[in-house]
JSON list of C-alpha atoms in Angstrom, two decimals:
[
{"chain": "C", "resi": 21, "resn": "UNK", "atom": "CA", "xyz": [0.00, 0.00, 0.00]},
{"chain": "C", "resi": 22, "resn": "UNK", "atom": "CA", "xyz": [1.24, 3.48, -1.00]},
{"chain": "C", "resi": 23, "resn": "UNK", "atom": "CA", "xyz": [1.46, 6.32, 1.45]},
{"chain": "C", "resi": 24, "resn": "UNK", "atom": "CA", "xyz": [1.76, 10.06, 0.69]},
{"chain": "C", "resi": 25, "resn": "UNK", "atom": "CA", "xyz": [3.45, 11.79, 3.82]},
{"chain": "C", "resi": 26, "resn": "UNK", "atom": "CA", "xyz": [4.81, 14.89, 5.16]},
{"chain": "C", "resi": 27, "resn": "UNK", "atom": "CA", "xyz": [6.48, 16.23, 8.11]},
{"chain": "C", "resi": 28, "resn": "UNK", "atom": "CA", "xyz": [6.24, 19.41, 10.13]},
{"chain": "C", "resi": 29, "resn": "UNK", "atom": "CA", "xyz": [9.05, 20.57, 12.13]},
{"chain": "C", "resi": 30, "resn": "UNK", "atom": "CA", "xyz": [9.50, 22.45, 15.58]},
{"chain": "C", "resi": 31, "resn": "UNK", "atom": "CA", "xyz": [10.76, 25.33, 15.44]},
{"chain": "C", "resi": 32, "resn": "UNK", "atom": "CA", "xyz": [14.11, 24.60, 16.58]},
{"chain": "C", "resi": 33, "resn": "UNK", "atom": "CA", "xyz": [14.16, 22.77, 13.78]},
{"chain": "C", "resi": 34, "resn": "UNK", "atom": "CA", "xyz": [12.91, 24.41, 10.92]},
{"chain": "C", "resi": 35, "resn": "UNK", "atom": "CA", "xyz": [14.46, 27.55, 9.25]},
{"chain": "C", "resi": 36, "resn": "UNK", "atom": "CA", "xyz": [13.21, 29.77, 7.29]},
{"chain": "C", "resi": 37, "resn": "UNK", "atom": "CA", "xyz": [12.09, 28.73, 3.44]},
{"chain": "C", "resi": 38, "resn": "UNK", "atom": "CA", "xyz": [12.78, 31.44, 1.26]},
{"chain": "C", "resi": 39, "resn": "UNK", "atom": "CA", "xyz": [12.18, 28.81, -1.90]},
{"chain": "C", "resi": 40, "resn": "UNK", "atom": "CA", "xyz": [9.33, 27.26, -1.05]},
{"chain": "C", "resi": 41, "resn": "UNK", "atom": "CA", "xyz": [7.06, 28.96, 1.27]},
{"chain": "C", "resi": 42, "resn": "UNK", "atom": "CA", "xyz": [4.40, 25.82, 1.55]},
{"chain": "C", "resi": 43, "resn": "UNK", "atom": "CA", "xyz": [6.81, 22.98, 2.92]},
{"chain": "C", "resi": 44, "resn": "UNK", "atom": "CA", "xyz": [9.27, 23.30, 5.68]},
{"chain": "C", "resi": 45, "resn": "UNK", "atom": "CA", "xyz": [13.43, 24.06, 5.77]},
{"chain": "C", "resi": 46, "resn": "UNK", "atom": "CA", "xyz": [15.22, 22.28, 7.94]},
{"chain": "C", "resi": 47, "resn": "UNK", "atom": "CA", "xyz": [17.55, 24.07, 10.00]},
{"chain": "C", "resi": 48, "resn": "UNK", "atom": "CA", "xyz": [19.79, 20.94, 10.67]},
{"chain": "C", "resi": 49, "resn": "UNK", "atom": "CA", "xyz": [20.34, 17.62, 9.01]},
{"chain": "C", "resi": 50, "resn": "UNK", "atom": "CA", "xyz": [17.59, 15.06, 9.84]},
{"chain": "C", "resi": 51, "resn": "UNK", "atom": "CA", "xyz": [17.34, 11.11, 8.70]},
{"chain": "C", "resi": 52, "resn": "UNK", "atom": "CA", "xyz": [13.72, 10.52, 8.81]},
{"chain": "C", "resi": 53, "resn": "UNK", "atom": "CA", "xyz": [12.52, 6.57, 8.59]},
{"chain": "C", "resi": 54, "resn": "UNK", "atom": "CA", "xyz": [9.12, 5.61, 7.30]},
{"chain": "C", "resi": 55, "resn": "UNK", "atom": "CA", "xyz": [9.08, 1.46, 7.23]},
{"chain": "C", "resi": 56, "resn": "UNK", "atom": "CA", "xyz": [11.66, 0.15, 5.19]},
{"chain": "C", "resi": 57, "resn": "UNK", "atom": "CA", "xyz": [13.04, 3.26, 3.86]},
{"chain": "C", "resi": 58, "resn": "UNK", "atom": "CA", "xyz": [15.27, 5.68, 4.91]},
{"chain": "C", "resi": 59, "resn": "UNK", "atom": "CA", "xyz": [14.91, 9.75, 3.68]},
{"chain": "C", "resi": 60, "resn": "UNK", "atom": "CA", "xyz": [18.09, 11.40, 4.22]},
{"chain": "C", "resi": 61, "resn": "UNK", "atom": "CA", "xyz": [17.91, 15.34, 4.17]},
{"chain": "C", "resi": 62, "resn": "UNK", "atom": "CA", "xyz": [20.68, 18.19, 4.87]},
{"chain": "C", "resi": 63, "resn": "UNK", "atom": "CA", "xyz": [20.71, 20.97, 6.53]},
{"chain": "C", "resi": 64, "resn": "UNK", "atom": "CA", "xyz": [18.55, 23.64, 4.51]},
{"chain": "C", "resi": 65, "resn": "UNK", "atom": "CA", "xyz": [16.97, 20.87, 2.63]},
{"chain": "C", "resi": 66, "resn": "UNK", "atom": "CA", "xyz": [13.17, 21.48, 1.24]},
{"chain": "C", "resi": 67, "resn": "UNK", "atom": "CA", "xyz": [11.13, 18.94, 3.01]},
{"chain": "C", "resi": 68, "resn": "UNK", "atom": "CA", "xyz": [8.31, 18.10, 0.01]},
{"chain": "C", "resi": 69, "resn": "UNK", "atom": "CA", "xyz": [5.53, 15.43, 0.47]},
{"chain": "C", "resi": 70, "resn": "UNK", "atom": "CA", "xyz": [7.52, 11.93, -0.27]},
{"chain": "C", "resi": 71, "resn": "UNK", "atom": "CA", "xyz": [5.82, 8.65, -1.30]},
{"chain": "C", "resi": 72, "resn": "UNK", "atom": "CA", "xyz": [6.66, 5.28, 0.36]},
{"chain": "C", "resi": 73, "resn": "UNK", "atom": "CA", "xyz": [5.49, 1.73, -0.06]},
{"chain": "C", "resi": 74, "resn": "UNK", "atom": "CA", "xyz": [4.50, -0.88, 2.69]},
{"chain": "C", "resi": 75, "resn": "UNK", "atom": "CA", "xyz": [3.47, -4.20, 2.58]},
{"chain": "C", "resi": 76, "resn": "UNK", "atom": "CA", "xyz": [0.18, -5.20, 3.47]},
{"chain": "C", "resi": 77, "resn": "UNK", "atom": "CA", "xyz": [-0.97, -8.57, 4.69]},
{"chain": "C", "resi": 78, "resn": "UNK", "atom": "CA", "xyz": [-4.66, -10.59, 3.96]},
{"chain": "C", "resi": 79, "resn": "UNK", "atom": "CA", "xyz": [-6.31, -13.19, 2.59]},
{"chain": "C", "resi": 80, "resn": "UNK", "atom": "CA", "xyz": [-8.40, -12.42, -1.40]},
{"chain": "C", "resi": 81, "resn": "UNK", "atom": "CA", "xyz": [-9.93, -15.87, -1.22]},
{"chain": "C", "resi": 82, "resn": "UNK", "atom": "CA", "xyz": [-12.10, -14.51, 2.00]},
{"chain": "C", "resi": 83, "resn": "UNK", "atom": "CA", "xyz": [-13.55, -12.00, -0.90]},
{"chain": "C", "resi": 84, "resn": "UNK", "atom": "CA", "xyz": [-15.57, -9.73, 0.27]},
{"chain": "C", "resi": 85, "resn": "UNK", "atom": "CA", "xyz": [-14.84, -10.34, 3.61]},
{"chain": "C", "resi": 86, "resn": "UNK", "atom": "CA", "xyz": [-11.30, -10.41, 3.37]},
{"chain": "C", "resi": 87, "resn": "UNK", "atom": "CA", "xyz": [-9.10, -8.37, 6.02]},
{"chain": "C", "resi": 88, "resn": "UNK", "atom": "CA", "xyz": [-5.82, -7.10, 5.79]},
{"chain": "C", "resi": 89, "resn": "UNK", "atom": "CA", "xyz": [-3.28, -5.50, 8.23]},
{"chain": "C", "resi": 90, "resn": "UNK", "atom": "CA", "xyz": [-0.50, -3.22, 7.86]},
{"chain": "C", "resi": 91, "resn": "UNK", "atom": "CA", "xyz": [2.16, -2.25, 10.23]},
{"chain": "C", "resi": 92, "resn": "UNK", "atom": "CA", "xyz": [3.56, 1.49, 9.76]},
{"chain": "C", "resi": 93, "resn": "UNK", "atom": "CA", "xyz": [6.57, 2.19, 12.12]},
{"chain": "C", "resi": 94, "resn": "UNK", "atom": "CA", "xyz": [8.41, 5.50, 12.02]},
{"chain": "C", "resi": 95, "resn": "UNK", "atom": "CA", "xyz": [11.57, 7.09, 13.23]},
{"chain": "C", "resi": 96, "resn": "UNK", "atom": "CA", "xyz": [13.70, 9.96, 13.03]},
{"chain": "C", "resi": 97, "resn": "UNK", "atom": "CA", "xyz": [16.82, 11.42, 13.97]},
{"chain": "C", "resi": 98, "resn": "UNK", "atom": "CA", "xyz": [19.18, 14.15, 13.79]},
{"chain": "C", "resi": 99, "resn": "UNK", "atom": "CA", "xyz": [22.25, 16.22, 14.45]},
{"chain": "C", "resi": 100, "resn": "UNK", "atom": "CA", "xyz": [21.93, 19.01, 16.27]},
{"chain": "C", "resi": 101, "resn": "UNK", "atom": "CA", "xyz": [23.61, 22.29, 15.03]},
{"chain": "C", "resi": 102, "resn": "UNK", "atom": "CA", "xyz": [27.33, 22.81, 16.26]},
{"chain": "C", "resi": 103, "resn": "UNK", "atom": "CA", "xyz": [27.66, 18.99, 16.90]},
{"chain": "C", "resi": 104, "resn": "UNK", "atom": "CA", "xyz": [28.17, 15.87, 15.09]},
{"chain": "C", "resi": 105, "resn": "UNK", "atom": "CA", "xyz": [26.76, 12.86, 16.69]},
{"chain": "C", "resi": 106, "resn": "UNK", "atom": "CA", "xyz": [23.12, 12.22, 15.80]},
{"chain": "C", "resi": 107, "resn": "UNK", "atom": "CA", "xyz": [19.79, 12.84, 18.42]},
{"chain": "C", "resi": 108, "resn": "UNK", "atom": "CA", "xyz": [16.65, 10.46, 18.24]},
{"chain": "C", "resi": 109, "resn": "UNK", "atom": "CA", "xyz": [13.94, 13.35, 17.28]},
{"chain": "C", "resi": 110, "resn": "UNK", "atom": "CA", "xyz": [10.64, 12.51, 18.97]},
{"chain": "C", "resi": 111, "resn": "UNK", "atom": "CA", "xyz": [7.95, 12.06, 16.73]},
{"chain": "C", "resi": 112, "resn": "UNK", "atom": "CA", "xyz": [4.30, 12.27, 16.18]},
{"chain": "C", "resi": 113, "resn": "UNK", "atom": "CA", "xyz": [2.52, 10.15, 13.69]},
{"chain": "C", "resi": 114, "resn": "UNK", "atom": "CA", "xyz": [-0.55, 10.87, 12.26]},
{"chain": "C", "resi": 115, "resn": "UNK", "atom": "CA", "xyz": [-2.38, 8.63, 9.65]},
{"chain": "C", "resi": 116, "resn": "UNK", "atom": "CA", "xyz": [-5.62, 9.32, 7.42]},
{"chain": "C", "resi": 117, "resn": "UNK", "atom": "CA", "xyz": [-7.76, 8.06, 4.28]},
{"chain": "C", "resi": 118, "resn": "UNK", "atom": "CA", "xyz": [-8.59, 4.28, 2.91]},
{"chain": "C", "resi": 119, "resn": "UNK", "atom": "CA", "xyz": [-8.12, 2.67, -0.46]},
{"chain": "C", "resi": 120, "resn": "UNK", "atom": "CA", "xyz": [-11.33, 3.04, -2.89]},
{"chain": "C", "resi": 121, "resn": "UNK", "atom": "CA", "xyz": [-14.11, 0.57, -1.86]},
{"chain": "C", "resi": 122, "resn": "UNK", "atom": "CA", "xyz": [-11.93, -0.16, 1.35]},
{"chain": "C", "resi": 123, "resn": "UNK", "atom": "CA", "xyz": [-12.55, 0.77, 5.51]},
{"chain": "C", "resi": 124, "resn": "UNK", "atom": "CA", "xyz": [-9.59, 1.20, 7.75]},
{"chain": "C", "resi": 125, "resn": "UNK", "atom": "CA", "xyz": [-9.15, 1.46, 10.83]},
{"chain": "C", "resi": 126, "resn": "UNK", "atom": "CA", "xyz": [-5.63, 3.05, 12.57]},
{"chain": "C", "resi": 127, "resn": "UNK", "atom": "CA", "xyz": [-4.09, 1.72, 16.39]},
{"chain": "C", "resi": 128, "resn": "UNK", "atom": "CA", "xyz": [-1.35, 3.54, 17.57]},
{"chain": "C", "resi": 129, "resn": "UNK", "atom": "CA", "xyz": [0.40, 2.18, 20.37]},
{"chain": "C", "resi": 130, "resn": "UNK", "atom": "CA", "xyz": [4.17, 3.04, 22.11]},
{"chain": "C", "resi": 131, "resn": "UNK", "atom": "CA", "xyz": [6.96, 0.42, 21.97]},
{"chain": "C", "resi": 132, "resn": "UNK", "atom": "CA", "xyz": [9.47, 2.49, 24.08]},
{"chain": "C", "resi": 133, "resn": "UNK", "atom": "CA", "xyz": [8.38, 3.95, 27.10]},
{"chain": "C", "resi": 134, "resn": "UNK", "atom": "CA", "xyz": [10.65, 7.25, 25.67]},
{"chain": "C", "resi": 135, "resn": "UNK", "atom": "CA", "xyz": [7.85, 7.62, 23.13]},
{"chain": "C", "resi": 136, "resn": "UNK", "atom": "CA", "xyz": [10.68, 8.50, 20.61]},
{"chain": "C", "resi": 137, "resn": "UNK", "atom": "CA", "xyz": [8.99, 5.89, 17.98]},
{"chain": "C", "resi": 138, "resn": "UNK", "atom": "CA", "xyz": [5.95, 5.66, 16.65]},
{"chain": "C", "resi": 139, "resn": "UNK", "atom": "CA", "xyz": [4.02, 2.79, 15.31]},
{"chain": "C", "resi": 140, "resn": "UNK", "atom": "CA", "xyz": [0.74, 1.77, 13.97]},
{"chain": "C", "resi": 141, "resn": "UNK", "atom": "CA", "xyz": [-1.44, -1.20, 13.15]},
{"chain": "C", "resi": 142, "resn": "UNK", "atom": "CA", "xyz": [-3.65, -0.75, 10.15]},
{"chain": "C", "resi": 143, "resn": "UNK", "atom": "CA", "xyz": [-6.71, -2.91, 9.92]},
{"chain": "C", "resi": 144, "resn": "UNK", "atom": "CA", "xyz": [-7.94, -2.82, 6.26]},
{"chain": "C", "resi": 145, "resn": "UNK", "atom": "CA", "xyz": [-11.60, -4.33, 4.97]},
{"chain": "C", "resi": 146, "resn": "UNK", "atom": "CA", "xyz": [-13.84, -4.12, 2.33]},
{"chain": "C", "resi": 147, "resn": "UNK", "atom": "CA", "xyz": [-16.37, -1.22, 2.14]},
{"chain": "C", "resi": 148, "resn": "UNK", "atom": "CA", "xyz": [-20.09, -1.25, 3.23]},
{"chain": "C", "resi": 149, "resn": "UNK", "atom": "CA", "xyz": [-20.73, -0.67, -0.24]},
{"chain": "C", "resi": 150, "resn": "UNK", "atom": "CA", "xyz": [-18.19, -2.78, -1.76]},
{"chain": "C", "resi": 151, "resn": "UNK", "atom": "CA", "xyz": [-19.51, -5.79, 0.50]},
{"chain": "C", "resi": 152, "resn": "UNK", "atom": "CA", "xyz": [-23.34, -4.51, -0.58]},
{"chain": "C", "resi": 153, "resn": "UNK", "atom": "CA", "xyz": [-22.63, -4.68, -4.16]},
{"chain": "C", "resi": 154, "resn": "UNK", "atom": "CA", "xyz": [-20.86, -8.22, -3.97]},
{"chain": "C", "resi": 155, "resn": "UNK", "atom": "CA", "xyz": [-23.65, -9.96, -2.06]},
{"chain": "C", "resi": 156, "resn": "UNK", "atom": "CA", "xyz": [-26.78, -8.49, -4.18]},
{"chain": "C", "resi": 157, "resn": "UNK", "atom": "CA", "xyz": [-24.58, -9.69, -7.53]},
{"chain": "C", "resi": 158, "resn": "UNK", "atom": "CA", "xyz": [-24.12, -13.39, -6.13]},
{"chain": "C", "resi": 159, "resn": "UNK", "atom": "CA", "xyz": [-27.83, -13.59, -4.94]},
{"chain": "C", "resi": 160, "resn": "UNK", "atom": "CA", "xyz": [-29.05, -12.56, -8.49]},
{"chain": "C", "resi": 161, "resn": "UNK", "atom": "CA", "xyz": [-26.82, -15.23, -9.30]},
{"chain": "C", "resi": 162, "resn": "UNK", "atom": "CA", "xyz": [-27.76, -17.71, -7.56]},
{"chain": "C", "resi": 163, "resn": "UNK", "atom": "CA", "xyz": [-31.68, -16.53, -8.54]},
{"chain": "C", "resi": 164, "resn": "UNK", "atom": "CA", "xyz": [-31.48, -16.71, -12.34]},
{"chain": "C", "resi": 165, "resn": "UNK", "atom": "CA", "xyz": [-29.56, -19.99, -11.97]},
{"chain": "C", "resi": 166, "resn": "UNK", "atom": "CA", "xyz": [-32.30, -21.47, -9.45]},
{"chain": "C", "resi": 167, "resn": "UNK", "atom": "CA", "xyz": [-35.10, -20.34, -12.04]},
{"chain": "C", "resi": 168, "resn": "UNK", "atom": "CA", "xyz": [-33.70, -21.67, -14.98]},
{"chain": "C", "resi": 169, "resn": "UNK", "atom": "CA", "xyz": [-33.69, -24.81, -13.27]},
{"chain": "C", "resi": 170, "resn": "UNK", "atom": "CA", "xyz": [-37.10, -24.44, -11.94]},
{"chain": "C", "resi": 171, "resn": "UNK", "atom": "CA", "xyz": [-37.92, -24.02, -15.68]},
{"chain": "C", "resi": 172, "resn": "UNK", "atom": "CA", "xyz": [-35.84, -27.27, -16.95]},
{"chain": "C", "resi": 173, "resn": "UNK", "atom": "CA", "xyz": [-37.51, -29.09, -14.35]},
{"chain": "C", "resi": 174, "resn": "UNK", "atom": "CA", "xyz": [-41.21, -28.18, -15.35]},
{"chain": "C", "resi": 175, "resn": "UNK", "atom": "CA", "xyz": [-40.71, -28.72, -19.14]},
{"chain": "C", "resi": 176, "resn": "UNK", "atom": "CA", "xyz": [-39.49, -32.22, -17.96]},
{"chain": "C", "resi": 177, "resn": "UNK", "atom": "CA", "xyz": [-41.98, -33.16, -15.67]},
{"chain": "C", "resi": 178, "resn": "UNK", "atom": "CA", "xyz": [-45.17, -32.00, -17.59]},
{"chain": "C", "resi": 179, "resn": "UNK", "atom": "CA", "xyz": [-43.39, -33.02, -21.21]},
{"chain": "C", "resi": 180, "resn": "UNK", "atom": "CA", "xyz": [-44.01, -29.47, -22.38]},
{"chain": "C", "resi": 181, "resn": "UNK", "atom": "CA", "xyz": [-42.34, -28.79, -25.83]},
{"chain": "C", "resi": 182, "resn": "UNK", "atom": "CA", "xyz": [-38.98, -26.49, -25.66]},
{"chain": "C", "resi": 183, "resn": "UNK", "atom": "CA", "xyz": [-38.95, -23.71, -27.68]},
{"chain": "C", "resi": 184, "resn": "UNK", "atom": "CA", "xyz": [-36.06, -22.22, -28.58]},
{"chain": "C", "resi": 185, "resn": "UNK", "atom": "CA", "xyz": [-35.58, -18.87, -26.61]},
{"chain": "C", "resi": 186, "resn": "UNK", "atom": "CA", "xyz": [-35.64, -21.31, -23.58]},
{"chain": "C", "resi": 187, "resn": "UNK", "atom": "CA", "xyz": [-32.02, -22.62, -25.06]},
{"chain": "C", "resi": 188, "resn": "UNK", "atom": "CA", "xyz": [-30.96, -19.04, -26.01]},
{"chain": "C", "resi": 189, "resn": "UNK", "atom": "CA", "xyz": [-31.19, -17.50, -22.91]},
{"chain": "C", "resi": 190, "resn": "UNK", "atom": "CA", "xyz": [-30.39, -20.42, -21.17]},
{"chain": "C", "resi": 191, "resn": "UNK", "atom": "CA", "xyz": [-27.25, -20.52, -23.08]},
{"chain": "C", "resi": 192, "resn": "UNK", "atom": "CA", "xyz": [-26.63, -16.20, -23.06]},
{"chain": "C", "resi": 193, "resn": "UNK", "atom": "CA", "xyz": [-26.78, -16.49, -19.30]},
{"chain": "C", "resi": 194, "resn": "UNK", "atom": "CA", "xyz": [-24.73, -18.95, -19.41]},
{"chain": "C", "resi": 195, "resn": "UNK", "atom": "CA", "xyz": [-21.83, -17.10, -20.84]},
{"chain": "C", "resi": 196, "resn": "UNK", "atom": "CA", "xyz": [-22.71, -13.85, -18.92]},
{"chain": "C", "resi": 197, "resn": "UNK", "atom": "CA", "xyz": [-22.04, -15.23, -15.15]},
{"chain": "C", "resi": 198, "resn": "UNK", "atom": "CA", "xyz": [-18.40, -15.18, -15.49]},
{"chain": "C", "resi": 199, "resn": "UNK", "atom": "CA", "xyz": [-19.06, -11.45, -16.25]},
{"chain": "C", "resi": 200, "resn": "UNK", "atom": "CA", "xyz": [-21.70, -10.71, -13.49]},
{"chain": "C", "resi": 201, "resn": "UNK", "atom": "CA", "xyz": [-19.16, -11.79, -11.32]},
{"chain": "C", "resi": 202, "resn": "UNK", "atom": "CA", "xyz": [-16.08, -9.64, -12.65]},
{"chain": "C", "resi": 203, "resn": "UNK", "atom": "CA", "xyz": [-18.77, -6.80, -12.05]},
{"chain": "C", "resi": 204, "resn": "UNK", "atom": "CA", "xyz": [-18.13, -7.36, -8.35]},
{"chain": "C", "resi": 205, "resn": "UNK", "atom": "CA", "xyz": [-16.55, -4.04, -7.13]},
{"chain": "C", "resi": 206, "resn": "UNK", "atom": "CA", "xyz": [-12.72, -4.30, -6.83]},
{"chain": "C", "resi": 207, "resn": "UNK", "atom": "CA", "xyz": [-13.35, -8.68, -7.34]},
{"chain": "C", "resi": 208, "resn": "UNK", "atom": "CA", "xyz": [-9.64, -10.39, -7.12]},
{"chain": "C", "resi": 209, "resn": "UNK", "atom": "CA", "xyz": [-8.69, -13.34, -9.77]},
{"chain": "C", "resi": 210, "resn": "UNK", "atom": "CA", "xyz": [-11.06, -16.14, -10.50]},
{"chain": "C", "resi": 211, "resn": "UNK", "atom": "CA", "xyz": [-10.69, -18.70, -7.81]},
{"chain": "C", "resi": 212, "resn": "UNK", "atom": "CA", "xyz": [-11.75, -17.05, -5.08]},
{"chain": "C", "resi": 213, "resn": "UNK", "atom": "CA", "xyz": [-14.17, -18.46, -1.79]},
{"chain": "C", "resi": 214, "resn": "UNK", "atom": "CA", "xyz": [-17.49, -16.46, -3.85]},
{"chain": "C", "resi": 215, "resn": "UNK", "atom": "CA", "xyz": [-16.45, -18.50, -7.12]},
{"chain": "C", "resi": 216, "resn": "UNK", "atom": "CA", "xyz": [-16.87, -21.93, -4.92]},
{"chain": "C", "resi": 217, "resn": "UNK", "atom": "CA", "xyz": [-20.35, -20.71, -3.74]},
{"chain": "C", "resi": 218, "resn": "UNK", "atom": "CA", "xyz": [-21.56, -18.92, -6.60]},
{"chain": "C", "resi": 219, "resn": "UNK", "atom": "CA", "xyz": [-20.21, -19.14, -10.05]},
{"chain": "C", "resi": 220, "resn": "UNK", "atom": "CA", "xyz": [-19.23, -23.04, -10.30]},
{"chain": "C", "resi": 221, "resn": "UNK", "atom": "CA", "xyz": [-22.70, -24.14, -8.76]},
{"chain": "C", "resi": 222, "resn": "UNK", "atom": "CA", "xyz": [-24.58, -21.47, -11.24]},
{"chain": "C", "resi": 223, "resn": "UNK", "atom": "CA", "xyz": [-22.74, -22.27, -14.07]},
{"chain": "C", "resi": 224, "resn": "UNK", "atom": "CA", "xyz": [-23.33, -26.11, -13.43]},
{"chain": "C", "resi": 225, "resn": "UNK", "atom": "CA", "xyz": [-26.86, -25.64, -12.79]},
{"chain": "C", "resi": 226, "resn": "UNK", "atom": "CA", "xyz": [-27.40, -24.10, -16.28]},
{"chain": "C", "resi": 227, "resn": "UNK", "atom": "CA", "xyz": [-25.63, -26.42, -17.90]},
{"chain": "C", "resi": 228, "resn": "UNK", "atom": "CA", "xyz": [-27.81, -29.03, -16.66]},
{"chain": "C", "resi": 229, "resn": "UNK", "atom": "CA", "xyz": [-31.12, -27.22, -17.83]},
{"chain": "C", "resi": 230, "resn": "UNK", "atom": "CA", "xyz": [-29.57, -26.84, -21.04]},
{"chain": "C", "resi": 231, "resn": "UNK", "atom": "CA", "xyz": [-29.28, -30.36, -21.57]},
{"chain": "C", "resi": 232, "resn": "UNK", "atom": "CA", "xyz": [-32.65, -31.00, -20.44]},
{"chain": "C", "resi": 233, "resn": "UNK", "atom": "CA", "xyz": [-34.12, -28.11, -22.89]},
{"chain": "C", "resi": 234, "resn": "UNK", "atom": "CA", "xyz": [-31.48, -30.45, -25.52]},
{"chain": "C", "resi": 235, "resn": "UNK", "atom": "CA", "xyz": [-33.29, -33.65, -24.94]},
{"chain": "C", "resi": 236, "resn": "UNK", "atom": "CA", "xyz": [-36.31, -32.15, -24.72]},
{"chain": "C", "resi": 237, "resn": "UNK", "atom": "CA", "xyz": [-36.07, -30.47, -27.76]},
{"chain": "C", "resi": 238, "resn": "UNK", "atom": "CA", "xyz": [-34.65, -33.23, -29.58]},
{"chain": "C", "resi": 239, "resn": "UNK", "atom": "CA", "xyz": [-37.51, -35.35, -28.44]},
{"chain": "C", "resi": 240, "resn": "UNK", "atom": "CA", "xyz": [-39.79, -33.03, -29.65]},
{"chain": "C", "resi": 241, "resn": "UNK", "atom": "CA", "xyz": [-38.55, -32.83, -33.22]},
{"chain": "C", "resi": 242, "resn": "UNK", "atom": "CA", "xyz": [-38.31, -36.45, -33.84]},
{"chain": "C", "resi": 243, "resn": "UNK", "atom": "CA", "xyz": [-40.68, -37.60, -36.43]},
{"chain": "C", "resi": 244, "resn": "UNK", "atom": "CA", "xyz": [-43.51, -39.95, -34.69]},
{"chain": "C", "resi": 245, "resn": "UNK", "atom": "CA", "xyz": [-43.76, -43.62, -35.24]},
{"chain": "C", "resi": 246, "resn": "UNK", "atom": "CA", "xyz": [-46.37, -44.08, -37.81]},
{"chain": "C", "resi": 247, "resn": "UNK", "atom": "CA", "xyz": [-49.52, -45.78, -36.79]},
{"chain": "C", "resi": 248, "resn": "UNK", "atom": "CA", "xyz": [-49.71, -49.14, -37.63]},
{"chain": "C", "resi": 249, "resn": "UNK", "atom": "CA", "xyz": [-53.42, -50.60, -37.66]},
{"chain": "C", "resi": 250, "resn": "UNK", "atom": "CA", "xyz": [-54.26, -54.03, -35.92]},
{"chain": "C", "resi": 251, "resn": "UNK", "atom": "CA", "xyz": [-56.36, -56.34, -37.76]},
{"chain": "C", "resi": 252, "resn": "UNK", "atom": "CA", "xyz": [-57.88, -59.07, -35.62]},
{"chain": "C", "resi": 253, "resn": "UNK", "atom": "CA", "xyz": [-57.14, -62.11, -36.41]},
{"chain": "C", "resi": 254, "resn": "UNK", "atom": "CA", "xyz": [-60.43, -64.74, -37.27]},
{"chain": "C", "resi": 255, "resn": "UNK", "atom": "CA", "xyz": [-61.21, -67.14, -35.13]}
]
């Protein structure tokens, strides 16, 4: 996941900025850690909103009510003017926003008693929406699936004749659940826990009624045995 952060200084720390008057100067060098990386700036350096990637951890087959966490830990340091061995700079994190169709939540906690680091556990899920959208998609699913079949089954048990729109939107339906189910909002690969539920059981179920419409079609458009008159035998 990829964060857009800034920092504000004290203002022992920050000099003025006579280049650019909407970030901060720093006054002294500071080495300022966000995760994995490391941002090294100079004295007198322009301190402009940096970008920096962290992993993220979850499960896509729970789709969508997968979770995923995220651990932010950040740390800073610096030398203080007339001196050369480096400070730890205290720090205050603050965190904000969520992915599109995503809900997070943000639990900031101290490691050190000093409170000279700062750390955060991000708990990511899907949207109220997002989950919304996914469910209502795999009920009408699961509907048109269930009334095709209703339909196969009634042809078959009252030997009504199959007309051909039966097979053609049988058939079009067919095709279309793989993309009812890529309309899912933000929906991972195929292969995922809704897949097992939804799309292999629909797409099964109308292939069944479309062999049934098949063989009852077929049976329908088979020429009838021609009548073949008994003549009684005499006695």
């Amino acid at each position: 996941m990829k964060y857009l952060f800034s920092m504000k200084l004290t203002n022992d720390l920050a000099a003025d900025n006579s280049r650019q008057s909407l970030f901060y100067e720093t006054a002294v060098p500071i080495n300022f850690t966000f995760g994995s990386q490391t941002f090294t700036h100079a004295k007198g350096s322009v301190l402009t909103v940096q970008t920096v990637t962290i992993p993220i951890t979850g499960d896509p087959s729970l789709y969508p009510f997968d979770k995923w966490f995220s651990y932010v830990q950040v740390f800073a340091s610096f030398i203080p003017a007339g001196q050369t061995k480096s400070q730890v700079l205290p720090v205050v994190l603050e965190l904000s926003g969520a992915p599109n169709g995503f809900s997070t939540s943000f639990e900031f906690f101290d490691v050190h008693s000093t409170e000279l680091d700062a750390y955060a556990d991000i708990n990511i899920t899907r949207s109220k929406t997002t989950k919304a959208l996914a469910i209502l998609i795999a009920v009408a699913m699961w509907a048109l699936s269930l009334c095709s079949v209703a339909l196969a089954i009634t042809l078959w048990a009252y030997e009504k004749k199959v007309e051909p729109p039966f097979i053609v939107f049988t058939a079009a339906l067919l095709f279309a659940l793989p993309g009812l189910r890529n309309a899912m909002p933000a929906a991972p690969a195929m292969g995922v826990l809704v897949d097992q539920i939804v799309l292999v059981w629909g797409m099964a179920l109308l292939s069944i009624s479309l062999v049934v419409y098949y063989l009852r079609f077929i049976a329908s458009v088979l020429p009838a045995k021609p009548y073949q008159a008994v003549t009684p035998s005499a006695a």
